[in-house]
PDB file of C-alpha atoms and ligand atoms in Angstrom:
ATOM      1  CA  MET A 419     -22.279  -9.439  52.243  1.00  0.00           C
ATOM      2  CA  LEU A 420     -19.070 -11.423  52.393  1.00  0.00           C
ATOM      3  CA  PRO A 421     -17.299 -12.212  49.093  1.00  0.00           C
ATOM      4  CA  GLY A 422     -18.081 -15.677  47.855  1.00  0.00           C
ATOM      5  CA  ARG A 423     -21.710 -15.704  48.963  1.00  0.00           C
ATOM      6  CA  GLY A 424     -24.615 -15.645  46.546  1.00  0.00           C
ATOM      7  CA  ARG A 425     -25.516 -17.680  43.517  1.00  0.00           C
ATOM      8  CA  ASN A 426     -22.250 -17.170  41.554  1.00  0.00           C
ATOM      9  CA  GLY A 427     -20.261 -16.573  44.654  1.00  0.00           C
ATOM     10  CA  ARG A 428     -17.781 -19.351  44.142  1.00  0.00           C
ATOM     11  CA  ALA A 429     -16.725 -18.310  40.620  1.00  0.00           C
ATOM     12  CA  VAL A 430     -16.428 -14.682  41.646  1.00  0.00           C
ATOM     13  CA  GLN A 431     -14.288 -15.603  44.572  1.00  0.00           C
ATOM     14  CA  VAL A 432     -11.890 -17.806  42.567  1.00  0.00           C
ATOM     15  CA  SER A 433     -11.394 -15.179  39.873  1.00  0.00           C
ATOM     16  CA  ARG A 434     -10.615 -12.607  42.529  1.00  0.00           C
ATOM     17  CA  VAL A 435      -8.088 -14.826  44.174  1.00  0.00           C
ATOM     18  CA  LEU A 436      -6.385 -16.294  41.094  1.00  0.00           C
ATOM     19  CA  GLY A 437      -6.006 -14.701  37.717  1.00  0.00           C
ATOM     20  CA  THR A 438      -3.613 -13.605  35.028  1.00  0.00           C
ATOM     21  CA  ARG A 439      -2.562 -10.109  34.302  1.00  0.00           C
ATOM     22  CA  THR A 440      -0.646  -8.839  31.293  1.00  0.00           C
ATOM     23  CA  ALA A 441       1.780  -5.969  31.726  1.00  0.00           C
ATOM     24  CA  TRP A 442       2.319  -4.294  28.349  1.00  0.00           C
ATOM     25  CA  THR A 443       5.553  -2.611  27.319  1.00  0.00           C
ATOM     26  CA  THR A 444       5.731  -0.258  24.364  1.00  0.00           C
ATOM     27  CA  VAL A 445       8.410  -1.305  21.900  1.00  0.00           C
ATOM     28  CA  GLY A 446       7.589   1.035  19.032  1.00  0.00           C
ATOM     29  CA  ASP A 447       5.028   3.285  17.496  1.00  0.00           C
ATOM     30  CA  GLY A 448       3.940   4.741  14.201  1.00  0.00           C
ATOM     31  CA  GLU A 449       0.970   5.239  11.980  1.00  0.00           C
ATOM     32  CA  PHE A 450      -1.227   2.512  10.548  1.00  0.00           C
ATOM     33  CA  PHE A 451      -4.604   1.946   9.000  1.00  0.00           C
ATOM     34  CA  CYS A 452      -6.879   0.775  11.816  1.00  0.00           C
ATOM     35  CA  PRO A 453      -9.358  -1.827  10.558  1.00  0.00           C
ATOM     36  CA  GLY A 454     -11.419  -1.290  13.720  1.00  0.00           C
ATOM     37  CA  CYS A 455     -12.143   2.417  13.527  1.00  0.00           C
ATOM     38  CA  GLY A 456     -11.350   2.659   9.815  1.00  0.00           C
ATOM     39  CA  GLY A 457      -8.715   5.315   9.258  1.00  0.00           C
ATOM     40  CA  ASP A 458      -5.086   6.385   9.617  1.00  0.00           C
ATOM     41  CA  ARG A 459      -4.267   6.292  13.335  1.00  0.00           C
ATOM     42  CA  ASN A 460      -1.286   6.268  15.603  1.00  0.00           C
ATOM     43  CA  TYR A 461      -0.389   2.916  17.079  1.00  0.00           C
ATOM     44  CA  GLN A 462       1.837   1.516  19.757  1.00  0.00           C
ATOM     45  CA  ARG A 463       3.536  -1.807  19.323  1.00  0.00           C
ATOM     46  CA  LEU A 464       3.400  -3.699  22.589  1.00  0.00           C
ATOM     47  CA  THR A 465       4.866  -6.824  24.037  1.00  0.00           C
ATOM     48  CA  GLY A 466       3.342  -8.259  27.150  1.00  0.00           C
ATOM     49  CA  ARG A 467       4.480 -10.257  30.142  1.00  0.00           C
ATOM     50  CA  ARG A 468       1.771 -12.438  31.581  1.00  0.00           C
ATOM     51  CA  ARG A 469       1.797 -13.288  35.234  1.00  0.00           C
ATOM     52  CA  PHE A 470      -0.401 -15.348  37.484  1.00  0.00           C
ATOM     53  CA  THR A 471      -1.937 -13.149  40.074  1.00  0.00           C
ATOM     54  CA  LEU A 472      -2.918 -14.070  43.563  1.00  0.00           C
ATOM     55  CA  LEU A 473      -5.359 -11.684  45.174  1.00  0.00           C
ATOM     56  CA  GLY A 474      -4.573  -9.248  42.355  1.00  0.00           C
ATOM     57  CA  VAL A 475      -0.836  -9.363  43.014  1.00  0.00           C
ATOM     58  CA  PRO A 476       1.385 -10.727  40.197  1.00  0.00           C
ATOM     59  CA  VAL A 477       3.236 -13.788  41.436  1.00  0.00           C
ATOM     60  CA  LEU A 478       4.375 -16.230  38.748  1.00  0.00           C
ATOM     61  CA  PRO A 479       5.678 -15.220  35.321  1.00  0.00           C
ATOM     62  CA  ARG A 480       3.700 -16.919  32.561  1.00  0.00           C
ATOM     63  CA  GLY A 481       5.907 -15.855  29.702  1.00  0.00           C
ATOM     64  CA  GLU A 482       5.813 -13.342  26.937  1.00  0.00           C
ATOM     65  CA  THR A 483       2.798 -12.517  24.858  1.00  0.00           C
ATOM     66  CA  GLY A 484       2.359 -10.444  21.757  1.00  0.00           C
ATOM     67  CA  PRO A 485       3.702  -8.398  20.128  1.00  0.00           C
ATOM     68  CA  VAL A 486       0.442  -6.671  19.405  1.00  0.00           C
ATOM     69  CA  VAL A 487      -0.475  -3.379  17.801  1.00  0.00           C
ATOM     70  CA  GLU A 488      -2.733  -1.096  19.818  1.00  0.00           C
ATOM     71  CA  CYS A 489      -4.746   1.639  18.111  1.00  0.00           C
ATOM     72  CA  ALA A 490      -4.360   4.976  19.901  1.00  0.00           C
ATOM     73  CA  ALA A 491      -7.927   5.899  19.008  1.00  0.00           C
ATOM     74  CA  CYS A 492     -10.027   2.794  19.685  1.00  0.00           C
ATOM     75  CA  ARG A 493      -7.505   0.901  21.903  1.00  0.00           C
ATOM     76  CA  GLN A 494      -8.180  -2.350  20.044  1.00  0.00           C
ATOM     77  CA  HIS A 495      -5.331  -4.840  19.799  1.00  0.00           C
ATOM     78  CA  TYR A 496      -4.330  -6.432  16.492  1.00  0.00           C
ATOM     79  CA  GLY A 497      -1.687  -8.847  15.248  1.00  0.00           C
ATOM     80  CA  THR A 498       1.361  -7.141  13.746  1.00  0.00           C
ATOM     81  CA  ASP A 499       0.309  -8.234  10.236  1.00  0.00           C
ATOM     82  CA  VAL A 500      -2.112  -5.295  10.396  1.00  0.00           C
ATOM     83  CA  LEU A 501       0.962  -3.136   9.675  1.00  0.00           C
ATOM     84  CA  ASP A 502       1.332  -4.724   6.212  1.00  0.00           C
ATOM     85  CA  HIS A 503      -1.654  -2.712   5.089  1.00  0.00           C
ATOM     86  CA  PRO A 504      -0.585   0.804   3.994  1.00  0.00           C
ATOM     87  CA  THR A 505      -2.160   3.888   5.558  1.00  0.00           C
ATOM     88  CA  THR A 506      -4.544   5.865   3.381  1.00  0.00           C
ATOM     89  CA  THR A 507      -1.901   8.580   3.044  1.00  0.00           C
ATOM     90  CA  ARG A 508       0.778   6.098   2.045  1.00  0.00           C
ATOM     91  CA  PHE A 509      -1.559   4.339  -0.352  1.00  0.00           C
ATOM     92  CA  SER A 510      -2.422   7.612  -2.144  1.00  0.00           C
ATOM     93  CA  ALA A 511       1.288   8.411  -2.440  1.00  0.00           C
ATOM     94  CA  MET A 512       2.000   4.952  -3.898  1.00  0.00           C
ATOM     95  CA  LEU A 513      -0.806   5.355  -6.400  1.00  0.00           C
ATOM     96  CA  ARG A 514       0.413   8.809  -7.413  1.00  0.00           C
ATOM     97  CA  ASP A 515       3.981   7.576  -7.880  1.00  0.00           C
ATOM     98  CA  ALA A 516       2.759   4.593  -9.860  1.00  0.00           C
ATOM     99  CA  VAL A 517       0.822   6.706 -12.373  1.00  0.00           C
ATOM    100  CA  HIS A 518       3.740   9.156 -12.639  1.00  0.00           C
ATOM    101  CA  THR A 519       6.265   6.380 -13.285  1.00  0.00           C
ATOM    102  CA  VAL A 520       4.040   4.639 -15.829  1.00  0.00           C
ATOM    103  CA  ALA A 521       3.452   7.944 -17.651  1.00  0.00           C
ATOM    104  CA  LEU A 522       7.194   8.655 -17.832  1.00  0.00           C
ATOM    105  CA  ALA A 523       8.013   5.139 -18.983  1.00  0.00           C
ATOM    106  CA  VAL A 524       5.415   5.219 -21.756  1.00  0.00           C
ATOM    107  CA  LEU A 525       6.509   8.692 -22.877  1.00  0.00           C
ATOM    108  CA  ALA A 526      10.159   7.656 -22.873  1.00  0.00           C
ATOM    109  CA  ALA A 527       9.329   4.606 -24.977  1.00  0.00           C
ATOM    110  CA  GLY A 528       7.299   6.653 -27.438  1.00  0.00           C
ATOM    111  CA  GLY A 529      10.299   8.502 -28.830  1.00  0.00           C
ATOM    112  CA  THR A 530      10.026  12.243 -29.351  1.00  0.00           C
ATOM    113  CA  CYS A 531       7.177  13.361 -27.121  1.00  0.00           C
ATOM    114  CA  ALA A 532       4.230  14.588 -29.147  1.00  0.00           C
ATOM    115  CA  ARG A 533       2.225  17.385 -27.544  1.00  0.00           C
ATOM    116  CA  THR A 534      -0.888  15.195 -27.429  1.00  0.00           C
ATOM    117  CA  SER A 535       1.027  12.468 -25.573  1.00  0.00           C
ATOM    118  CA  LEU A 536       2.342  14.967 -23.036  1.00  0.00           C
ATOM    119  CA  GLU A 537      -1.155  16.397 -22.534  1.00  0.00           C
ATOM    120  CA  THR A 538      -2.701  12.974 -21.962  1.00  0.00           C
ATOM    121  CA  ALA A 539       0.125  12.041 -19.592  1.00  0.00           C
ATOM    122  CA  ALA A 540       0.021  15.294 -17.602  1.00  0.00           C
ATOM    123  CA  SER A 541      -3.732  15.030 -17.204  1.00  0.00           C
ATOM    124  CA  ALA A 542      -3.427  11.445 -15.881  1.00  0.00           C
ATOM    125  CA  VAL A 543      -0.660  12.450 -13.452  1.00  0.00           C
ATOM    126  CA  ARG A 544      -2.659  15.447 -12.219  1.00  0.00           C
ATOM    127  CA  SER A 545      -5.741  13.317 -11.570  1.00  0.00           C
ATOM    128  CA  ALA A 546      -3.555  10.868  -9.649  1.00  0.00           C
ATOM    129  CA  GLY A 547      -2.651  13.642  -7.204  1.00  0.00           C
ATOM    130  CA  PHE A 548       0.326  15.633  -8.551  1.00  0.00           C
ATOM    131  CA  GLU A 549      -1.870  18.641  -9.145  1.00  0.00           C
ATOM    132  CA  ASP A 550       0.964  20.915 -10.330  1.00  0.00           C
ATOM    133  CA  CYS A 551       2.264  18.544 -12.981  1.00  0.00           C
ATOM    134  CA  THR A 552       2.665  20.238 -16.374  1.00  0.00           C
ATOM    135  CA  GLU A 553       3.387  18.985 -19.890  1.00  0.00           C
ATOM    136  CA  ASP A 554       6.745  20.807 -19.871  1.00  0.00           C
ATOM    137  CA  GLN A 555       7.815  19.200 -16.602  1.00  0.00           C
ATOM    138  CA  LEU A 556       7.073  15.740 -17.949  1.00  0.00           C
ATOM    139  CA  GLY A 557       8.863  16.542 -21.201  1.00  0.00           C
ATOM    140  CA  ALA A 558      11.945  17.690 -19.279  1.00  0.00           C
ATOM    141  CA  LEU A 559      11.894  14.563 -17.090  1.00  0.00           C
ATOM    142  CA  VAL A 560      11.690  12.290 -20.126  1.00  0.00           C
ATOM    143  CA  GLU A 561      14.693  14.058 -21.682  1.00  0.00           C
ATOM    144  CA  ALA A 562      16.621  13.767 -18.418  1.00  0.00           C
ATOM    145  CA  LEU A 563      15.726  10.087 -18.221  1.00  0.00           C
ATOM    146  CA  ALA A 564      17.018   9.486 -21.756  1.00  0.00           C
ATOM    147  CA  ALA A 565      20.239  11.403 -21.060  1.00  0.00           C
ATOM    148  CA  ASP A 566      20.716   9.561 -17.777  1.00  0.00           C
ATOM    149  CA  THR A 567      20.375   6.062 -19.176  1.00  0.00           C
ATOM    150  CA  GLY A 568      22.127   6.963 -22.415  1.00  0.00           C
ATOM    151  CA  ARG A 569      19.278   5.306 -24.186  1.00  0.00           C
ATOM    152  CA  VAL A 570      18.237   6.277 -27.699  1.00  0.00           C
ATOM    153  CA  PHE A 571      14.560   7.144 -27.905  1.00  0.00           C
ATOM    154  CA  GLY A 572      12.451   4.423 -29.408  1.00  0.00           C
ATOM    155  CA  GLU A 573      14.581   1.510 -28.252  1.00  0.00           C
ATOM    156  CA  PRO A 574      12.929  -1.298 -26.316  1.00  0.00           C
ATOM    157  CA  CYS A 575      12.210  -0.778 -22.657  1.00  0.00           C
ATOM    158  CA  GLY A 576      15.568  -0.463 -20.934  1.00  0.00           C
ATOM    159  CA  ALA A 577      16.461  -2.530 -17.913  1.00  0.00           C
ATOM    160  CA  SER A 578      16.614   0.506 -15.633  1.00  0.00           C
ATOM    161  CA  LEU A 579      13.152   1.574 -16.702  1.00  0.00           C
ATOM    162  CA  ALA A 580      11.810  -1.901 -15.990  1.00  0.00           C
ATOM    163  CA  ILE A 581      13.368  -1.735 -12.512  1.00  0.00           C
ATOM    164  CA  GLU A 582      11.759   1.665 -11.891  1.00  0.00           C
ATOM    165  CA  LEU A 583       8.385   0.286 -12.946  1.00  0.00           C
ATOM    166  CA  HIS A 584       8.688  -2.724 -10.672  1.00  0.00           C
ATOM    167  CA  GLU A 585       9.785  -0.530  -7.754  1.00  0.00           C
ATOM    168  CA  ALA A 586       6.741   1.687  -8.182  1.00  0.00           C
ATOM    169  CA  LEU A 587       4.187  -1.007  -8.939  1.00  0.00           C
ATOM    170  CA  ASP A 588       5.174  -4.182  -7.070  1.00  0.00           C
ATOM    171  CA  PRO A 589       4.391  -2.844  -3.563  1.00  0.00           C
ATOM    172  CA  LEU A 590       1.114  -1.338  -4.763  1.00  0.00           C
ATOM    173  CA  ALA A 591      -0.320  -4.286  -6.687  1.00  0.00           C
ATOM    174  CA  PRO A 592      -1.393  -6.439  -3.685  1.00  0.00           C
ATOM    175  CA  HIS A 593      -3.418  -3.549  -2.264  1.00  0.00           C
ATOM    176  CA  LEU A 594      -5.374  -2.821  -5.434  1.00  0.00           C
ATOM    177  CA  ALA A 595      -8.537  -4.512  -6.649  1.00  0.00           C
ATOM    178  CA  PRO A 596      -8.309  -5.908 -10.201  1.00  0.00           C
ATOM    179  CA  THR A 597     -10.149  -2.877 -11.619  1.00  0.00           C
ATOM    180  CA  GLY A 598      -7.676  -0.545  -9.917  1.00  0.00           C
ATOM    181  CA  ARG A 599      -4.726  -2.405 -11.427  1.00  0.00           C
ATOM    182  CA  GLU A 600      -6.361  -2.399 -14.853  1.00  0.00           C
ATOM    183  CA  ALA A 601      -7.056   1.338 -14.576  1.00  0.00           C
ATOM    184  CA  ILE A 602      -3.322   2.075 -14.219  1.00  0.00           C
ATOM    185  CA  LEU A 603      -2.487  -0.017 -17.276  1.00  0.00           C
ATOM    186  CA  LEU A 604      -5.304   1.629 -19.272  1.00  0.00           C
ATOM    187  CA  GLN A 605      -3.972   5.081 -18.397  1.00  0.00           C
ATOM    188  CA  GLY A 606      -0.579   4.045 -19.734  1.00  0.00           C
ATOM    189  CA  ALA A 607      -2.192   2.649 -22.866  1.00  0.00           C
ATOM    190  CA  ARG A 608      -4.078   5.894 -23.533  1.00  0.00           C
ATOM    191  CA  ILE A 609      -0.839   7.883 -23.217  1.00  0.00           C
ATOM    192  CA  ALA A 610       0.784   5.523 -25.717  1.00  0.00           C
ATOM    193  CA  LEU A 611      -2.147   5.900 -28.120  1.00  0.00           C
ATOM    194  CA  ALA A 612      -2.291   9.691 -27.906  1.00  0.00           C
ATOM    195  CA  ASP A 613       0.164  10.087 -30.801  1.00  0.00           C
ATOM    196  CA  GLY A 614      -0.941   7.094 -32.866  1.00  0.00           C
ATOM    197  CA  PRO A 615      -0.880   3.295 -32.713  1.00  0.00           C
ATOM    198  CA  TYR A 616       1.326   1.446 -30.212  1.00  0.00           C
ATOM    199  CA  THR A 617       4.979   1.195 -31.175  1.00  0.00           C
ATOM    200  CA  PRO A 618       6.815  -2.042 -30.289  1.00  0.00           C
ATOM    201  CA  ALA A 619       8.656  -0.135 -27.533  1.00  0.00           C
ATOM    202  CA  GLU A 620       5.378   1.118 -26.058  1.00  0.00           C
ATOM    203  CA  ARG A 621       3.965  -2.407 -26.135  1.00  0.00           C
ATOM    204  CA  ASP A 622       7.074  -3.584 -24.292  1.00  0.00           C
ATOM    205  CA  VAL A 623       6.659  -0.969 -21.575  1.00  0.00           C
ATOM    206  CA  LEU A 624       2.959  -1.718 -21.192  1.00  0.00           C
ATOM    207  CA  ALA A 625       3.715  -5.444 -20.944  1.00  0.00           C
ATOM    208  CA  THR A 626       6.181  -4.665 -18.144  1.00  0.00           C
ATOM    209  CA  VAL A 627       3.558  -2.495 -16.432  1.00  0.00           C
ATOM    210  CA  GLY A 628       1.016  -5.296 -16.711  1.00  0.00           C
ATOM    211  CA  ALA A 629       3.437  -7.883 -15.308  1.00  0.00           C
ATOM    212  CA  ALA A 630       4.396  -5.647 -12.376  1.00  0.00           C
ATOM    213  CA  LEU A 631       0.710  -5.149 -11.624  1.00  0.00           C
ATOM    214  CA  THR A 632       0.245  -8.946 -11.721  1.00  0.00           C
ATOM    215  CA  ILE A 633      -2.140  -8.736 -14.683  1.00  0.00           C
ATOM    216  CA  CYS A 634      -1.790 -11.890 -16.809  1.00  0.00           C
ATOM    217  CA  SER A 635      -0.575 -11.441 -20.384  1.00  0.00           C
ATOM    218  CA  ASP A 636      -3.942 -12.398 -21.933  1.00  0.00           C
ATOM    219  CA  ASP A 637      -5.614  -9.653 -19.930  1.00  0.00           C
ATOM    220  CA  VAL A 638      -2.873  -7.184 -20.905  1.00  0.00           C
ATOM    221  CA  THR A 639      -3.552  -7.960 -24.578  1.00  0.00           C
ATOM    222  CA  ARG A 640      -7.301  -7.582 -24.054  1.00  0.00           C
ATOM    223  CA  LEU A 641      -6.871  -4.237 -22.221  1.00  0.00           C
ATOM    224  CA  LEU A 642      -4.509  -2.849 -24.863  1.00  0.00           C
ATOM    225  CA  VAL A 643      -7.164  -3.598 -27.493  1.00  0.00           C
ATOM    226  CA  ALA A 644      -9.897  -2.127 -25.305  1.00  0.00           C
ATOM    227  CA  ALA A 645      -7.919   1.111 -24.818  1.00  0.00           C
ATOM    228  CA  ARG A 646      -8.010   1.680 -28.593  1.00  0.00           C
ATOM    229  CA  THR A 647     -11.786   1.844 -28.531  1.00  0.00           C
ATOM    230  CA  PRO A 648     -12.842   5.327 -27.393  1.00  0.00           C
ATOM    231  CA  SER A 649     -15.141   5.066 -24.417  1.00  0.00           C
TER     232      SER A 649
HETATM  233 ZN1   ZN B1089      -8.767   2.100  15.879  1.00  0.00          ZN
END
């Protein structure tokens, strides 16, 4: 049968004669979280040149298209904003660093580190993923931190500490559900409470943690009260 005959012959014929084709060029690659197949995958970043085709042969340039992100596993194309979402590996690392930084900040604010505080902190940091973290390591880090900033223990949250907290928490906050953000603050609160009631310096640090996690101050107050009630 000749092309173009049959019920849909005309449409078939036109699409064979005229069409557009996109030639993709790879402009980068990396790892991302693929929302299509749901996991950490390799991707290629592509830009495309669209051309009119005549009988399958590219004839007229139709301009640039993309850039798009192509998943190496499922071959789906996504907008580049898909790269804003951290990979599972990166997300776990951010979470781990966040808990570690909060623990150090609260310990540093608490003054001389009581054994119970160090134990609570080390246990939180281990559950967050630093499985080898010990009480002594944390104690040594807190001392180094104090020596480094020249800060006297017990003074209000220093500016450098606040910067560290924001660096660890700001990029994480948008990717956490409210309960996840609250959980980090609660862990900090329990470390602060391990050696007795909150000191003003500990409250300061926890307020900074709350702000960096985009928890409003009323909720911070509520959570700090809730942390005092053993669950
Ligand atoms: Zn995929």
